[in-house]
Amino acid sequence: MQKRVNINSADPNALKAMMGLETYLSHISISKTLKELIKIRASQINRCAYCIDMHTKDALKNGETNQRIFLLNAWKEATEIFTHEERAVLAITEEMTLIRQKGLTDETYKNALQFFSENQIAEIIMAVITINAWNRIAISGLFQPGQAFA
């Protein structure tokens, strides 16, 4: 496998900016469970093996179940497994990750307002944006599951 740029060593300020987003996300009001579902689902869509590996492990450490992780790719059909709130977050995650298809639709946004404040929806949007950025960093750098980031 060809070696690619390591953003951490090539441009530490870029990594510092990304870590600023992570610091922000560590203080938001949405639960760790929702944050990990966002990270895993966006990473599945983007086919980022590095991030899927990392965030499924993090989710398990946080108390997530194997069953829910296994079914996350089919959350729309697993209606008894994911709560209405989780389903609203997963819909936002998918529409934003696949933004070129139709963007964040009014229907999805209005549904989320049933469960979350506008501030929380802003937090969810920022969580989706951040994991999509990390996915692009890992994929463009050919990061492999279990590999150290540095």
CSV table of C-alpha atoms in Angstrom, one decimal:
chain,number,residue,atom,x,y,z
A,1,MET,CA,0.0,0.0,0.0
A,2,GLN,CA,1.3,3.4,-1.0
A,3,LYS,CA,2.1,5.7,1.9
A,4,ARG,CA,0.0,8.9,2.0
A,5,VAL,CA,0.2,12.2,3.7
A,6,ASN,CA,-0.1,12.2,7.5
A,7,ILE,CA,-2.1,15.4,8.3
A,8,ASN,CA,-0.9,15.3,11.9
A,9,SER,CA,2.8,15.7,10.8
A,10,ALA,CA,2.3,17.5,7.5
A,11,ASP,CA,0.0,20.2,8.9
A,12,PRO,CA,-0.5,20.1,12.7
A,13,ASN,CA,-2.7,23.2,12.6
A,14,ALA,CA,-5.3,21.3,10.5
A,15,LEU,CA,-5.4,18.6,13.1
A,16,LYS,CA,-5.6,21.2,15.9
A,17,ALA,CA,-8.7,22.7,14.2
A,18,MET,CA,-10.3,19.2,14.0
A,19,MET,CA,-9.5,18.7,17.6
A,20,GLY,CA,-11.3,21.9,18.4
A,21,LEU,CA,-14.4,20.4,16.9
A,22,GLU,CA,-13.9,17.3,19.1
A,23,THR,CA,-13.6,19.5,22.2
A,24,TYR,CA,-16.8,21.3,21.3
A,25,LEU,CA,-18.6,17.9,20.8
A,26,SER,CA,-17.4,16.6,24.1
A,27,HIS,CA,-19.5,19.3,25.8
A,28,ILE,CA,-22.7,19.2,23.9
A,29,SER,CA,-26.0,18.1,25.4
A,30,ILE,CA,-26.8,15.1,23.1
A,31,SER,CA,-25.9,11.7,24.6
A,32,LYS,CA,-22.8,9.7,24.0
A,33,THR,CA,-25.1,7.0,22.5
A,34,LEU,CA,-26.4,9.4,19.9
A,35,LYS,CA,-23.0,10.7,19.1
A,36,GLU,CA,-21.6,7.2,18.5
A,37,LEU,CA,-24.6,6.2,16.4
A,38,ILE,CA,-23.9,9.3,14.3
A,39,LYS,CA,-20.3,8.4,14.0
A,40,ILE,CA,-20.9,4.8,13.1
A,41,ARG,CA,-23.7,5.4,10.6
A,42,ALA,CA,-21.9,8.2,8.7
A,43,SER,CA,-18.7,6.0,8.6
A,44,GLN,CA,-20.8,3.1,7.2
A,45,ILE,CA,-22.2,5.3,4.5
A,46,ASN,CA,-18.7,6.7,3.7
A,47,ARG,CA,-17.2,3.2,3.9
A,48,CYS,CA,-14.5,4.4,6.3
A,49,ALA,CA,-13.2,1.1,7.8
A,50,TYR,CA,-10.9,3.0,10.2
A,51,CYS,CA,-13.7,5.0,11.7
A,52,ILE,CA,-16.2,2.1,11.8
A,53,ASP,CA,-13.7,0.1,13.7
A,54,MET,CA,-12.9,2.9,16.2
A,55,HIS,CA,-16.4,4.0,16.8
A,56,THR,CA,-18.0,0.6,17.2
A,57,LYS,CA,-15.4,-0.2,19.8
A,58,ASP,CA,-16.1,3.2,21.5
A,59,ALA,CA,-19.8,2.5,21.4
A,60,LEU,CA,-19.4,-1.0,23.0
A,61,LYS,CA,-17.3,0.6,25.8
A,62,ASN,CA,-20.1,3.1,26.3
A,63,GLY,CA,-22.7,0.3,26.8
A,64,GLU,CA,-24.0,-0.1,23.3
A,65,THR,CA,-25.1,-3.6,22.3
A,66,ASN,CA,-23.8,-5.8,19.5
A,67,GLN,CA,-27.3,-6.3,18.2
A,68,ARG,CA,-27.9,-2.5,17.7
A,69,ILE,CA,-24.5,-2.1,16.0
A,70,PHE,CA,-25.1,-5.1,13.7
A,71,LEU,CA,-28.5,-3.6,12.8
A,72,LEU,CA,-27.5,0.0,12.4
A,73,ASN,CA,-27.1,-0.3,8.7
A,74,ALA,CA,-30.8,-1.4,8.5
A,75,TRP,CA,-32.1,1.0,11.2
A,76,LYS,CA,-35.1,2.0,9.0
A,77,GLU,CA,-36.3,-1.6,9.1
A,78,ALA,CA,-35.4,-2.3,12.7
A,79,THR,CA,-38.3,-0.3,14.1
A,80,GLU,CA,-38.3,-2.0,17.5
A,81,ILE,CA,-34.6,-1.6,18.1
A,82,PHE,CA,-34.0,2.2,17.7
A,83,THR,CA,-36.0,4.8,19.5
A,84,HIS,CA,-37.9,7.6,17.7
A,85,GLU,CA,-35.2,10.0,18.8
A,86,GLU,CA,-32.4,7.8,17.5
A,87,ARG,CA,-34.3,7.3,14.3
A,88,ALA,CA,-34.6,11.1,13.9
A,89,VAL,CA,-30.8,11.5,14.4
A,90,LEU,CA,-30.0,8.7,12.0
A,91,ALA,CA,-32.2,10.3,9.4
A,92,ILE,CA,-30.4,13.6,9.8
A,93,THR,CA,-27.1,11.7,9.6
A,94,GLU,CA,-28.0,10.0,6.4
A,95,GLU,CA,-29.4,13.0,4.6
A,96,MET,CA,-26.4,15.2,5.6
A,97,THR,CA,-23.8,12.5,4.7
A,98,LEU,CA,-25.6,12.0,1.4
A,99,ILE,CA,-26.2,15.7,1.0
A,100,ARG,CA,-26.0,15.7,-2.8
A,101,GLN,CA,-29.1,13.5,-3.0
A,102,LYS,CA,-31.6,15.8,-1.4
A,103,GLY,CA,-30.0,17.5,1.5
A,104,LEU,CA,-31.6,17.8,4.9
A,105,THR,CA,-35.2,17.7,4.1
A,106,ASP,CA,-38.0,19.7,5.7
A,107,GLU,CA,-39.7,16.5,6.7
A,108,THR,CA,-36.6,15.2,8.5
A,109,TYR,CA,-36.0,18.5,10.2
A,110,LYS,CA,-39.6,18.9,11.4
A,111,ASN,CA,-39.6,15.3,12.7
A,112,ALA,CA,-36.4,16.1,14.7
A,113,LEU,CA,-38.0,19.2,16.3
A,114,GLN,CA,-40.5,16.8,18.0
A,115,PHE,CA,-37.6,15.4,20.1
A,116,PHE,CA,-34.8,18.0,20.1
A,117,SER,CA,-34.5,21.8,20.6
A,118,GLU,CA,-33.0,23.9,17.8
A,119,ASN,CA,-29.8,24.1,19.8
A,120,GLN,CA,-29.6,20.3,20.0
A,121,ILE,CA,-30.3,20.0,16.3
A,122,ALA,CA,-27.4,22.4,15.7
A,123,GLU,CA,-25.3,20.0,17.9
A,124,ILE,CA,-26.4,17.0,15.8
A,125,ILE,CA,-25.6,18.8,12.6
A,126,MET,CA,-22.1,19.7,13.9
A,127,ALA,CA,-21.5,16.0,15.0
A,128,VAL,CA,-22.5,14.8,11.5
A,129,ILE,CA,-20.2,17.4,9.9
A,130,THR,CA,-17.3,16.5,12.1
A,131,ILE,CA,-17.4,12.7,11.5
A,132,ASN,CA,-17.8,13.3,7.8
A,133,ALA,CA,-14.6,15.4,7.9
A,134,TRP,CA,-12.8,12.7,9.9
A,135,ASN,CA,-14.0,10.0,7.4
A,136,ARG,CA,-12.5,12.0,4.5
A,137,ILE,CA,-9.2,12.4,6.4
A,138,ALA,CA,-8.9,8.7,7.2
A,139,ILE,CA,-10.0,7.5,3.7
A,140,SER,CA,-7.7,9.9,1.8
A,141,GLY,CA,-4.8,8.9,4.1
A,142,LEU,CA,-5.6,5.2,3.6
A,143,PHE,CA,-5.9,4.6,7.4
A,144,GLN,CA,-6.4,1.0,8.3
A,145,PRO,CA,-8.5,-0.3,11.3
A,146,GLY,CA,-6.4,-0.4,14.5
A,147,GLN,CA,-3.7,1.8,13.0
A,148,ALA,CA,-2.4,4.7,15.2
A,149,PHE,CA,-3.5,8.1,13.9
A,150,ALA,CA,-0.1,9.8,14.4
